Short mmCIF file of C-alpha atoms in Angstrom, two decimals:
data_model
loop_
_atom_site.label_atom_id
_atom_site.label_comp_id
_atom_site.label_asym_id
_atom_site.label_seq_id
_atom_site.Cartn_x
_atom_site.Cartn_y
_atom_site.Cartn_z
CA MET A 139 -29.97 -15.84 -31.14
CA SER A 140 -28.48 -19.34 -31.18
CA GLU A 141 -24.81 -19.59 -31.56
CA ARG A 142 -25.31 -21.76 -34.48
CA ALA A 143 -28.10 -20.08 -36.52
CA ALA A 144 -27.09 -19.52 -39.98
CA ILE A 145 -25.34 -16.14 -40.90
CA ARG A 146 -27.64 -13.87 -42.97
CA PRO A 147 -26.48 -12.63 -46.37
CA ALA A 148 -26.59 -8.90 -44.80
CA ALA A 149 -24.00 -10.06 -42.34
CA TRP A 150 -21.34 -10.55 -45.43
CA TYR A 151 -22.14 -7.47 -47.09
CA ALA A 152 -21.71 -5.55 -44.07
CA LEU A 153 -18.44 -7.14 -43.65
CA ALA A 154 -17.64 -6.29 -47.06
CA LEU A 155 -18.40 -2.51 -46.42
CA VAL A 156 -16.98 -2.56 -43.00
CA ALA A 157 -13.50 -4.11 -44.54
CA ALA A 158 -13.23 -1.54 -47.20
CA THR A 159 -13.76 1.29 -44.92
CA GLN A 160 -10.62 -0.23 -42.80
CA MET A 161 -8.85 -0.60 -46.44
CA ILE A 162 -9.28 3.13 -47.20
CA SER A 163 -8.49 3.90 -43.83
CA LEU A 164 -5.02 2.51 -43.96
CA LEU A 165 -4.73 3.51 -47.73
CA ASP A 166 -5.43 7.53 -46.50
CA ARG A 167 -3.31 6.84 -43.24
CA ASN A 168 -0.18 5.15 -45.07
CA ILE A 169 0.11 6.86 -48.63
CA LEU A 170 2.53 9.32 -46.82
CA ALA A 171 5.19 6.28 -46.69
CA ILE A 172 5.51 6.24 -50.60
CA LEU A 173 5.77 9.86 -51.12
CA ALA A 174 8.05 10.59 -48.16
CA PRO A 175 10.97 11.14 -50.72
CA SER A 176 9.26 13.74 -52.77
CA ILE A 177 7.61 15.35 -49.64
CA LYS A 178 10.96 15.80 -48.10
CA ALA A 179 12.46 17.20 -51.06
CA ASP A 180 9.93 20.01 -51.42
CA LEU A 181 9.59 20.93 -47.84
CA LYS A 182 13.19 20.58 -46.92
CA ILE A 183 12.53 18.00 -43.70
CA GLY A 184 14.26 14.88 -42.62
CA ASP A 185 13.19 11.52 -41.71
CA ALA A 186 12.13 12.54 -38.12
CA GLU A 187 9.89 15.16 -39.61
CA MET A 188 8.04 12.39 -41.58
CA GLY A 189 7.81 10.54 -38.75
CA LEU A 190 6.27 13.18 -36.96
CA LEU A 191 3.94 13.34 -39.86
CA TYR A 192 3.76 9.61 -40.22
CA GLY A 193 2.80 9.08 -36.75
CA THR A 194 2.90 11.37 -34.12
CA VAL A 195 0.87 14.26 -35.63
CA PHE A 196 -1.87 11.54 -36.79
CA ALA A 197 -1.51 9.75 -33.60
CA LEU A 198 -2.72 12.63 -31.19
CA PHE A 199 -5.78 12.94 -32.81
CA TYR A 200 -6.60 9.90 -33.58
CA ALA A 201 -6.20 8.66 -30.09
CA LEU A 202 -8.15 11.34 -28.27
CA PHE A 203 -11.05 11.46 -30.68
CA SER A 204 -11.20 7.67 -30.41
CA LEU A 205 -12.54 7.84 -27.08
CA PRO A 206 -15.59 9.96 -27.63
CA LEU A 207 -16.17 8.37 -31.10
CA GLY A 208 -15.97 5.04 -29.49
CA ARG A 209 -18.55 5.84 -26.76
CA LEU A 210 -20.81 7.47 -29.73
CA SER A 211 -20.68 4.15 -31.35
CA ASP A 212 -21.95 2.02 -28.22
CA GLY A 213 -25.03 4.34 -27.90
CA TRP A 214 -25.59 5.81 -31.30
CA ILE A 215 -26.38 4.26 -34.88
CA ARG A 216 -23.41 3.05 -36.21
CA THR A 217 -23.77 2.99 -39.62
CA ARG A 218 -24.63 6.82 -39.45
CA LEU A 219 -21.42 7.39 -37.40
CA LEU A 220 -19.37 5.86 -39.77
CA ALA A 221 -20.60 7.41 -43.01
CA ILE A 222 -20.34 10.85 -41.58
CA THR A 223 -16.66 10.26 -40.29
CA ILE A 224 -15.72 8.41 -43.46
CA PHE A 225 -16.60 11.29 -45.82
CA PHE A 226 -14.71 13.52 -43.13
CA TRP A 227 -11.21 12.23 -43.43
CA SER A 228 -11.67 11.60 -47.23
CA LEU A 229 -12.06 15.64 -47.15
CA ALA A 230 -8.95 15.87 -44.84
CA THR A 231 -6.97 13.56 -47.04
CA GLY A 232 -7.69 15.74 -50.24
CA LEU A 233 -6.58 18.93 -48.39
CA ALA A 234 -3.38 17.34 -48.19
CA ALA A 235 -3.44 17.82 -51.85
CA PHE A 236 -2.84 21.74 -51.43
CA ALA A 237 -0.29 21.56 -49.09
CA SER A 238 2.86 23.52 -49.77
CA GLY A 239 4.42 23.46 -46.05
CA PHE A 240 4.75 21.25 -43.20
CA LEU A 241 1.92 23.18 -41.08
CA LEU A 242 -1.04 22.31 -43.84
CA LEU A 243 0.06 18.95 -44.10
CA ALA A 244 -0.04 18.56 -40.49
CA ILE A 245 -3.22 19.77 -40.13
CA SER A 246 -4.74 17.47 -43.15
CA ARG A 247 -3.09 14.64 -40.75
CA LEU A 248 -4.94 15.46 -38.03
CA GLY A 249 -8.11 15.80 -39.62
CA VAL A 250 -7.60 12.23 -41.03
CA GLY A 251 -6.75 11.12 -37.56
CA ILE A 252 -10.00 12.40 -36.07
CA GLY A 253 -12.30 10.85 -38.88
CA GLU A 254 -10.50 7.52 -38.66
CA ALA A 255 -10.60 7.46 -35.08
CA ALA A 256 -14.69 6.01 -35.18
CA ALA A 257 -13.49 3.38 -38.17
CA GLN A 258 -12.31 0.59 -35.73
CA PRO A 259 -14.64 1.09 -32.76
CA ALA A 260 -17.78 1.27 -34.82
CA GLY A 261 -16.90 -1.23 -37.46
CA THR A 262 -15.82 -4.10 -34.92
CA SER A 263 -19.24 -3.18 -32.77
CA LEU A 264 -21.36 -3.70 -35.94
CA LEU A 265 -19.90 -6.72 -37.26
CA TYR A 266 -20.34 -8.48 -33.60
CA ASP A 267 -23.88 -7.75 -33.79
CA TYR A 268 -23.79 -9.56 -37.45
CA PHE A 269 -21.49 -12.82 -36.53
CA PRO A 270 -21.79 -15.33 -33.63
CA LYS A 271 -18.63 -15.72 -31.78
CA ARG A 272 -17.46 -19.16 -33.64
CA ARG A 273 -16.80 -16.76 -36.69
CA ARG A 274 -15.50 -13.78 -35.17
CA GLY A 275 -11.90 -15.19 -36.05
CA LEU A 276 -12.41 -15.09 -39.34
CA VAL A 277 -14.00 -11.55 -39.09
CA MET A 278 -11.15 -9.87 -37.74
CA ALA A 279 -9.17 -11.76 -40.25
CA VAL A 280 -11.19 -10.23 -43.30
CA LEU A 281 -10.39 -7.19 -41.46
CA ALA A 282 -7.12 -7.56 -40.96
CA ALA A 283 -6.64 -8.67 -44.76
CA ALA A 284 -8.50 -5.55 -45.68
CA ILE A 285 -5.82 -3.35 -43.52
CA ALA A 286 -3.25 -5.20 -45.70
CA LEU A 287 -4.85 -4.37 -48.62
CA GLY A 288 -5.01 -0.67 -47.44
CA LEU A 289 -1.52 -0.44 -46.71
CA GLY A 290 -0.22 -2.40 -49.99
CA GLY A 291 -2.65 -0.19 -52.20
CA SER A 292 -1.40 2.94 -50.49
CA LEU A 293 2.27 2.41 -51.99
CA VAL A 294 0.76 1.08 -55.74
CA LEU A 295 -1.45 4.18 -55.80
CA GLY A 296 0.78 6.80 -53.98
CA GLY A 297 3.85 5.79 -56.36
CA PHE A 298 2.01 5.34 -59.56
CA ALA A 299 -0.01 8.35 -59.43
CA ALA A 300 2.74 10.61 -58.17
CA GLU A 301 5.09 9.22 -61.09
CA TRP A 302 2.76 9.87 -63.47
CA TRP A 303 1.52 13.26 -62.65
CA ASP A 304 5.39 14.29 -62.50
CA SER A 305 6.35 12.48 -65.79
CA ARG A 306 2.92 14.40 -67.58
CA TYR A 307 3.63 17.94 -66.08
CA ALA A 308 6.29 20.32 -65.10
CA ARG A 309 5.59 21.41 -61.90
CA GLY A 310 5.29 25.23 -63.43
CA ALA A 311 2.77 23.76 -66.13
CA ALA A 312 0.77 21.32 -63.84
CA PRO A 313 -2.94 22.46 -62.98
CA LEU A 314 -3.04 24.52 -59.67
CA GLY A 315 0.52 24.05 -59.55
CA PHE A 316 0.50 20.28 -58.44
CA SER A 317 3.15 18.14 -57.74
CA GLY A 318 2.93 14.39 -58.38
CA TRP A 319 2.45 14.00 -54.48
CA GLN A 320 -0.01 16.60 -54.13
CA PHE A 321 -2.17 14.76 -56.91
CA ALA A 322 -1.83 11.36 -55.28
CA PHE A 323 -3.71 12.75 -52.14
CA PHE A 324 -6.12 14.07 -54.23
CA VAL A 325 -6.90 10.68 -55.80
CA ALA A 326 -6.48 8.58 -52.26
CA SER A 327 -9.55 11.08 -51.19
CA LEU A 328 -11.93 9.72 -53.67
CA PRO A 329 -13.02 6.30 -52.87
CA GLY A 330 -14.34 7.40 -49.46
CA VAL A 331 -16.88 9.55 -50.64
CA VAL A 332 -18.47 6.47 -52.49
CA ILE A 333 -17.93 4.07 -49.28
CA ALA A 334 -19.78 6.60 -47.10
CA LEU A 335 -22.65 6.84 -49.13
CA LEU A 336 -23.13 3.07 -49.07
CA MET A 337 -22.48 2.94 -45.31
CA TRP A 338 -25.39 5.37 -44.82
CA ARG A 339 -27.60 2.83 -46.10
CA LEU A 340 -26.63 -0.51 -44.45
CA GLN A 341 -28.80 -1.60 -41.81
CA GLU A 342 -28.21 -1.20 -38.33
CA PRO A 343 -28.48 -4.50 -36.26
CA GLU A 344 -29.78 -5.22 -32.87
CA ARG A 345 -27.29 -4.66 -30.10
CA GLY A 346 -26.33 -7.34 -28.35
CA ALA A 347 -28.77 -10.08 -29.49
CA MET A 348 -25.91 -12.15 -30.87
CA GLU A 349 -24.78 -13.02 -27.46
CA GLY A 350 -28.49 -13.13 -25.93
CA ILE A 351 -27.90 -10.08 -23.94
CA VAL A 352 -30.52 -7.26 -23.90
CA THR A 353 -29.10 -3.84 -24.11
CA PRO A 354 -31.07 -0.84 -23.44
CA ARG A 355 -31.35 2.29 -25.75
CA ASP A 356 -29.00 5.01 -25.00
CA PRO A 357 -31.06 7.92 -24.56
CA HIS A 358 -28.38 10.47 -24.83
CA PRO A 359 -25.41 9.17 -26.68
CA PHE A 360 -24.25 12.63 -28.04
CA LEU A 361 -24.38 14.03 -24.70
CA ALA A 362 -22.50 11.28 -23.25
CA SER A 363 -19.82 11.42 -26.18
CA PHE A 364 -19.12 15.15 -25.33
CA GLY A 365 -18.87 14.24 -21.47
CA VAL A 366 -15.91 11.70 -22.61
CA LEU A 367 -14.15 14.30 -24.52
CA GLY A 368 -14.18 16.83 -21.42
CA SER A 369 -13.34 14.28 -19.32
CA VAL A 370 -10.29 13.23 -21.38
CA THR A 371 -9.03 16.41 -22.80
CA PRO A 372 -6.17 17.89 -20.61
CA GLY A 373 -7.19 21.36 -19.19
CA LEU A 374 -11.08 20.31 -19.65
CA HIS A 375 -11.02 17.59 -18.03
CA TRP A 376 -10.49 19.55 -14.52
CA VAL A 377 -13.76 21.09 -15.40
CA ALA A 378 -15.29 17.27 -15.37
CA LEU A 379 -13.12 16.49 -11.98
CA ALA A 380 -14.60 19.41 -10.39
CA ARG A 381 -18.42 18.82 -11.64
CA ARG A 382 -18.34 15.48 -10.38
CA GLY A 383 -17.11 16.24 -7.07
CA ALA A 384 -13.62 14.66 -7.19
CA SER A 385 -11.93 13.96 -3.80
CA PRO A 386 -8.89 15.36 -2.95
CA ARG A 387 -6.88 12.22 -3.08
CA GLY A 388 -8.35 12.16 -6.97
CA TRP A 389 -7.21 15.63 -7.50
CA ALA A 390 -3.53 14.53 -5.91
CA ILE A 391 -3.40 11.65 -8.41
CA ASN A 392 -4.55 13.51 -10.98
CA LEU A 393 -1.81 16.41 -10.42
CA ALA A 394 0.89 13.87 -9.78
CA ILE A 395 0.60 11.94 -12.93
CA LEU A 396 0.49 15.16 -14.81
CA VAL A 397 3.73 16.31 -13.18
CA ALA A 398 5.49 12.86 -13.86
CA ILE A 399 4.61 13.20 -17.24
CA VAL A 400 5.95 16.48 -17.74
CA ALA A 401 9.03 15.63 -16.34
CA GLY A 402 9.36 12.38 -18.44
CA ALA A 403 8.43 14.37 -21.38
CA ILE A 404 11.43 17.15 -20.79
CA PHE A 405 13.80 14.14 -20.04
CA MET A 406 13.04 12.32 -23.29
CA THR A 407 13.42 15.43 -25.49
CA ARG A 408 16.89 16.45 -24.14
CA TRP A 409 18.08 12.81 -24.40
CA ALA A 410 16.71 12.85 -27.93
CA ASP A 411 18.39 16.19 -28.82
CA GLY A 412 21.41 14.79 -27.75
CA PHE A 413 21.36 11.15 -29.42
CA SER A 414 19.81 13.22 -33.15
CA PRO A 415 19.77 16.57 -33.28
CA ARG A 416 17.59 18.33 -35.46
CA PRO A 417 16.86 21.85 -36.97
CA PRO A 418 13.77 23.50 -35.34
CA LEU A 419 10.46 23.47 -37.44
CA VAL A 420 8.91 26.87 -38.00
CA LEU A 421 5.00 26.45 -37.22
CA GLY A 422 3.15 29.62 -37.66
CA GLY A 423 6.58 31.43 -37.48
CA VAL A 424 7.52 29.79 -34.26
CA PRO A 425 10.66 27.61 -34.03
CA VAL A 426 9.50 24.29 -32.47
CA SER A 427 12.10 21.31 -31.87
CA PRO A 428 10.70 18.41 -33.62
CA HIS A 429 11.83 16.16 -30.34
CA ALA A 430 9.89 18.75 -28.09
CA LEU A 431 6.72 18.43 -30.20
CA GLN A 432 7.07 14.62 -30.51
CA TRP A 433 7.40 14.01 -26.80
CA GLY A 434 4.88 16.66 -26.02
CA VAL A 435 2.74 15.01 -28.08
CA ILE A 436 3.22 11.71 -26.60
CA GLY A 437 2.68 13.04 -23.00
CA PHE A 438 -0.62 14.69 -23.88
CA GLY A 439 -1.83 10.96 -25.20
CA LEU A 440 -0.43 9.13 -21.56
CA PHE A 441 -2.46 11.98 -19.79
CA VAL A 442 -5.38 11.13 -21.63
CA VAL A 443 -5.25 7.54 -21.02
CA ALA A 444 -4.68 8.69 -17.20
CA ASN A 445 -7.69 10.78 -17.35
CA LEU A 446 -9.95 8.26 -19.15
CA LEU A 447 -9.38 5.68 -16.55
CA GLN A 448 -10.11 8.01 -13.69
CA SER A 449 -13.38 9.31 -15.44
CA MET A 450 -14.62 5.61 -16.11
CA ARG A 451 -13.95 4.53 -12.69
CA ARG A 452 -16.27 7.23 -11.66
CA SER A 453 -18.83 7.37 -14.39
CA ASP A 454 -19.13 3.96 -15.63
CA PRO A 455 -18.26 1.37 -12.63
CA PRO A 456 -19.04 -1.72 -14.86
CA ALA A 457 -16.97 -0.88 -17.92
CA PHE A 458 -13.97 0.18 -15.74
CA ALA A 459 -14.83 -3.13 -13.74
CA VAL A 460 -14.75 -5.18 -17.05
CA ILE A 461 -12.10 -3.17 -18.88
CA ALA A 462 -9.40 -1.78 -16.66
CA THR A 463 -9.81 -4.79 -13.88
CA SER A 464 -9.42 -7.69 -16.26
CA PRO A 465 -5.65 -8.70 -16.41
CA ALA A 466 -5.99 -10.54 -19.47
CA LEU A 467 -7.58 -7.41 -21.25
CA VAL A 468 -4.77 -5.28 -20.21
CA LEU A 469 -2.40 -7.78 -21.43
CA CYS A 470 -4.17 -7.57 -24.73
CA VAL A 471 -3.97 -3.89 -25.09
CA LEU A 472 0.00 -4.03 -23.80
CA VAL A 473 0.71 -6.53 -26.92
CA GLY A 474 -0.96 -4.61 -29.44
CA ALA A 475 0.66 -1.51 -28.20
CA LEU A 476 4.28 -2.82 -28.48
CA GLN A 477 3.61 -4.66 -31.31
CA SER A 478 2.22 -1.86 -33.33
CA MET A 479 5.53 -0.07 -32.46
CA ILE A 480 7.43 -2.55 -34.87
CA ASN A 481 4.56 -2.88 -37.43
CA TYR A 482 4.39 0.91 -37.89
CA GLY A 483 8.01 1.50 -37.89
CA ILE A 484 8.65 -1.14 -40.30
CA MET A 485 5.93 -0.05 -42.57
CA GLY A 486 6.36 3.92 -42.42
CA PHE A 487 10.19 3.42 -43.86
CA THR A 488 10.51 0.03 -45.72
CA PRO A 489 9.57 1.83 -49.02
CA SER A 490 12.39 4.65 -48.22
CA PHE A 491 14.76 1.80 -47.58
CA LEU A 492 13.90 0.11 -50.85
CA MET A 493 14.34 3.17 -52.67
CA ARG A 494 17.52 4.27 -50.88
CA SER A 495 19.11 0.82 -50.55
CA TYR A 496 18.50 -0.86 -53.94
CA GLY A 497 18.16 2.41 -56.52
CA LEU A 498 14.49 1.80 -57.13
CA SER A 499 12.34 4.19 -58.15
CA GLN A 500 8.84 5.69 -56.69
CA SER A 501 6.67 4.14 -58.93
CA THR A 502 8.69 0.47 -59.20
CA THR A 503 8.75 0.62 -55.41
CA GLY A 504 5.06 1.39 -54.97
CA LEU A 505 4.19 -1.36 -57.67
CA GLN A 506 6.41 -4.27 -55.97
CA PHE A 507 6.27 -3.66 -52.65
CA GLY A 508 2.71 -2.61 -52.50
CA LEU A 509 1.53 -5.43 -54.41
CA LEU A 510 3.63 -7.87 -52.59
CA SER A 511 2.91 -6.61 -49.07
CA ALA A 512 -0.80 -6.77 -49.96
CA ALA A 513 -1.12 -10.01 -51.40
CA LEU A 514 0.91 -11.39 -48.08
CA GLY A 515 -0.97 -9.09 -45.62
CA VAL A 516 -4.09 -10.91 -46.63
CA ALA A 517 -2.74 -14.32 -46.62
CA GLY A 518 -1.46 -13.84 -43.11
CA PRO A 519 -4.71 -13.19 -41.34
CA LEU A 520 -6.85 -15.21 -43.90
CA ILE A 521 -4.69 -18.08 -42.64
CA SER A 522 -4.49 -17.26 -38.66
CA GLY A 523 -7.97 -16.49 -38.56
CA PRO A 524 -9.78 -19.45 -39.33
CA LEU A 525 -6.83 -21.26 -37.77
CA SER A 526 -7.06 -19.62 -34.56
CA ASP A 527 -10.95 -20.14 -34.58
CA TRP A 528 -10.31 -24.15 -35.18
CA VAL A 529 -7.62 -24.33 -32.50
CA ASN A 530 -9.87 -22.22 -29.92
CA SER A 531 -12.75 -24.82 -30.70
CA ARG A 532 -10.44 -27.78 -29.17
CA TRP A 533 -8.56 -25.46 -26.96
CA PRO A 534 -11.05 -22.76 -25.54
CA GLY A 535 -9.42 -19.90 -24.39
CA PRO A 536 -5.74 -19.98 -24.67
CA GLY A 537 -5.89 -21.31 -28.40
CA ARG A 538 -6.00 -18.10 -30.01
CA VAL A 539 -3.58 -16.70 -27.86
CA TRP A 540 -0.98 -19.45 -28.99
CA VAL A 541 -1.27 -18.89 -32.69
CA THR A 542 -0.09 -14.93 -31.81
CA ILE A 543 2.28 -16.42 -29.88
CA VAL A 544 3.73 -18.36 -32.60
CA ALA A 545 3.69 -15.73 -35.17
CA LEU A 546 5.25 -13.00 -32.65
CA ALA A 547 8.00 -15.12 -31.52
CA LEU A 548 9.25 -15.82 -35.24
CA SER A 549 8.68 -12.70 -37.10
CA PRO A 550 11.50 -10.68 -35.41
CA LEU A 551 14.20 -13.43 -36.22
CA ILE A 552 12.92 -13.67 -39.66
CA ALA A 553 13.18 -9.39 -39.66
CA MET A 554 17.00 -9.75 -39.11
CA TRP A 555 17.23 -11.97 -42.35
CA VAL A 556 15.18 -9.81 -44.43
CA TYR A 557 16.67 -6.06 -43.96
CA ARG A 558 20.16 -7.34 -44.93
CA SER A 559 19.35 -8.49 -48.27
CA PRO A 560 22.28 -7.79 -50.80
CA SER A 561 19.54 -6.75 -53.38
CA ALA A 562 16.06 -6.12 -54.38
CA GLY A 563 14.96 -9.36 -55.27
CA ASP A 564 16.54 -11.45 -52.47
CA PHE A 565 14.86 -8.54 -50.34
CA TYR A 566 11.29 -9.73 -51.85
CA LEU A 567 12.13 -13.44 -51.53
CA ARG A 568 12.70 -12.98 -47.87
CA PHE A 569 9.94 -10.58 -47.19
CA THR A 570 7.43 -12.97 -48.50
CA LEU A 571 8.22 -15.26 -45.60
CA TYR A 572 8.18 -12.33 -42.96
CA SER A 573 4.83 -10.86 -44.16
CA VAL A 574 3.21 -13.75 -43.83
CA VAL A 575 4.25 -14.70 -40.68
CA LEU A 576 4.15 -11.25 -39.06
CA THR A 577 0.71 -10.53 -39.93
CA MET A 578 -0.81 -13.47 -38.38
CA TRP A 579 -1.29 -11.73 -34.74
CA MET A 580 -4.24 -9.31 -35.37
CA PRO A 581 -7.03 -11.60 -36.02
CA PRO A 582 -6.72 -14.19 -32.67
CA LEU A 583 -5.38 -11.34 -30.58
CA TYR A 584 -8.55 -9.14 -31.61
CA ALA A 585 -10.88 -12.05 -31.38
CA THR A 586 -9.35 -12.61 -27.92
CA MET A 587 -9.85 -9.00 -26.84
CA PHE A 588 -13.47 -8.48 -28.00
CA ASP A 589 -14.77 -11.61 -26.26
CA LEU A 590 -13.53 -10.27 -22.76
CA VAL A 591 -16.32 -7.59 -22.56
CA LEU A 592 -20.01 -6.76 -22.54
CA PRO A 593 -21.56 -5.88 -26.01
CA ARG A 594 -22.23 -2.19 -25.25
CA MET A 595 -18.49 -1.84 -24.30
CA ARG A 596 -17.13 -2.75 -27.24
CA GLY A 597 -16.79 0.57 -28.66
CA ILE A 598 -15.18 2.09 -25.85
CA THR A 599 -12.91 -1.13 -25.46
CA ALA A 600 -11.63 -0.77 -29.13
CA SER A 601 -11.17 3.46 -28.31
CA THR A 602 -9.39 2.69 -25.30
CA TYR A 603 -7.26 0.08 -27.21
CA ILE A 604 -6.55 2.41 -30.11
CA VAL A 605 -5.17 5.70 -27.43
CA VAL A 606 -2.70 2.91 -26.01
CA THR A 607 -1.75 1.40 -29.42
CA THR A 608 -1.62 4.71 -31.28
CA ILE A 609 0.61 6.64 -28.49
CA PHE A 610 2.75 3.96 -28.37
CA GLY A 611 2.65 2.06 -31.74
CA LEU A 612 2.21 5.00 -34.04
CA GLY A 613 3.34 7.64 -32.02
CA ILE A 614 6.85 6.05 -31.04
CA GLY A 615 7.26 3.91 -33.80
CA PRO A 616 8.13 5.61 -36.98
CA TYR A 617 9.57 8.44 -35.09
CA ALA A 618 12.24 6.01 -33.40
CA VAL A 619 13.22 4.27 -36.60
CA GLY A 620 13.42 8.15 -38.25
CA MET A 621 15.34 9.33 -35.12
CA ILE A 622 17.99 6.61 -35.43
CA SER A 623 18.06 6.66 -39.13
CA ASP A 624 19.26 10.38 -38.71
CA ALA A 625 21.59 9.52 -36.19
CA THR A 626 23.48 6.52 -37.60
CA GLY A 627 22.66 7.17 -41.54
CA ASP A 628 21.65 3.23 -41.61
CA LEU A 629 18.02 3.21 -42.14
CA GLY A 630 18.20 -0.93 -42.10
CA LEU A 631 19.45 -0.80 -38.88
CA ALA A 632 17.09 1.85 -37.96
CA ILE A 633 13.96 -0.48 -38.84
CA LEU A 634 15.48 -3.82 -37.25
CA SER A 635 16.22 -1.75 -34.15
CA ILE A 636 12.49 -1.40 -33.15
CA ASN A 637 12.09 -5.21 -32.67
CA TRP A 638 13.84 -4.95 -29.28
CA VAL A 639 10.42 -4.88 -27.67
CA SER A 640 9.77 -8.92 -29.37
CA PRO A 641 11.09 -10.72 -26.03
CA VAL A 642 8.92 -8.53 -23.77
CA ILE A 643 5.97 -9.36 -26.18
CA VAL A 644 6.59 -12.87 -26.08
CA VAL A 645 6.38 -12.76 -22.17
CA LEU A 646 3.31 -10.82 -22.14
CA LEU A 647 1.46 -13.37 -24.47
CA LEU A 648 2.77 -16.47 -22.36
CA ILE A 649 0.68 -14.64 -19.09
CA LEU A 650 -2.12 -13.95 -21.02
CA ALA A 651 -2.22 -17.67 -22.34
CA ALA A 652 -2.52 -18.87 -18.82
CA ARG A 653 -4.95 -15.96 -17.70
CA VAL A 654 -7.60 -15.58 -20.50
CA THR A 655 -10.05 -18.27 -19.48
CA ARG A 656 -10.82 -17.02 -16.36
CA ASP A 657 -11.09 -13.73 -16.98
CA GLU A 658 -13.64 -14.50 -19.76
CA GLY A 659 -15.51 -16.54 -17.12
CA ALA A 660 -15.42 -13.72 -14.81
CA ILE A 661 -17.10 -10.82 -17.21
CA LEU A 662 -20.66 -11.03 -16.42
CA SER A 663 -19.86 -11.46 -12.39
CA ARG A 664 -17.42 -8.42 -12.64
CA ALA A 665 -19.99 -6.25 -14.25
CA ARG A 666 -22.82 -7.18 -11.94
CA ALA A 667 -20.74 -6.51 -9.16
CA ALA A 668 -20.12 -2.95 -10.24
CA GLY A 669 -23.90 -2.40 -10.67
CA GLU A 670 -24.58 -3.73 -14.12
CA PRO A 671 -28.25 -4.79 -14.58
CA VAL A 672 -27.36 -7.68 -17.01
CA GLN A 673 -30.05 -9.21 -18.22
CA THR A 674 -29.81 -12.37 -20.53
CA ILE A 675 -31.96 -13.93 -23.35
CA ARG A 676 -33.09 -17.34 -22.62
#
């Protein structure tokens, strides 16, 4: 298909539907942030435990299942996959309405993580077969704006629904004995059912036609997907290694990585116990240190990444060559992981910061901060997406990267001004500038990353990105902020402290700007050298 061909109306409908999917994904994921004070009071837990629920528990299953579901999206019908997983995570969100303790709430969060793992790989892959390269900055801007609407909408809906329910019913008189936060989870679960039905009926586009690259039909997508799950899941991956006849060197490398990860997790658990002591969580009658749970999950995720790379190198050499040996792509993933630590740490605790620092109620915080962050989160991507397309058309390759550099170099400086505001009014005024700048990074970085792989590899690329950014971003960001808050008693300081990674991000982006053109031009040669039978449509 010609790069200048007209975009069909069906493409815009698909964009709207995938954007709605991203929006409810973030709504169901982030609603925990506004409900945190009520949940903490009911379940008698602290900020570190809320960080576990908001980040770590969700992150583990989101990261693990993004890999097989990403592989499935590269070979199966993406509209069907999205419809099924949207319905599943909506049911899991509703399950939280019946939680009366930490364990069931954690089960709900892991269910949401499993379902949402397909949203980004399948959604992005789908849209890249509807839209040409020249408009993909705009596509990613719309998705980023939808994410912002989901984040903001979760605060509005959660705060309003919880406070309305609590004001209408006393706990004992409420239907099913629900409290306000439980009712909010139930309401949040409903939109996904409608979107799942619409997604089921969406037309599946021809894979690769937009680039003029022939993509053969995958004869066994589910078998390949289960193969990926088995090859990356700790324990089961040893069976996969044995079946593939791994060399003694391969076994030694895998076991050495495991020993290093276990040692690191033990060290970090002991350090965290000394820095911010927390009482044990009781899971199924067994007391468990929240810090041990946290670093055990992080270690699990890191081992999954190591297993993925070992497996990919043996089972799909072209994908390994294009993804793992592209310095520009690796840099994109590292930047996304570090910036996600900042974003999730900030968004996970800013509602609590407003209520704690300025005495705002739950519904007031949800309405004010939710609407403001949604509106500004839409503005930033819709500015940077088309802007990055324009800059890239005049400066192909590094153009989009420089838009990202400007946004991520300025945002931490503005943050120091925002989180020391003397009043709520000052906070909102300063946050306006901060949010616009902070949310400008995603469209140009994502557009750069997905242009560095072949069409059939976009799902597994998105999944790999999700695993790394989830483990480091969602898995560490909220937990780190919560732990520092518990240790210091200063939530504002805890939120600001997560910005220490910003200088590293800027350095990585400068290297990316110098490297991206070379790596984008080497995609086909890398794939062919590794055995990919690439055919192009003339």
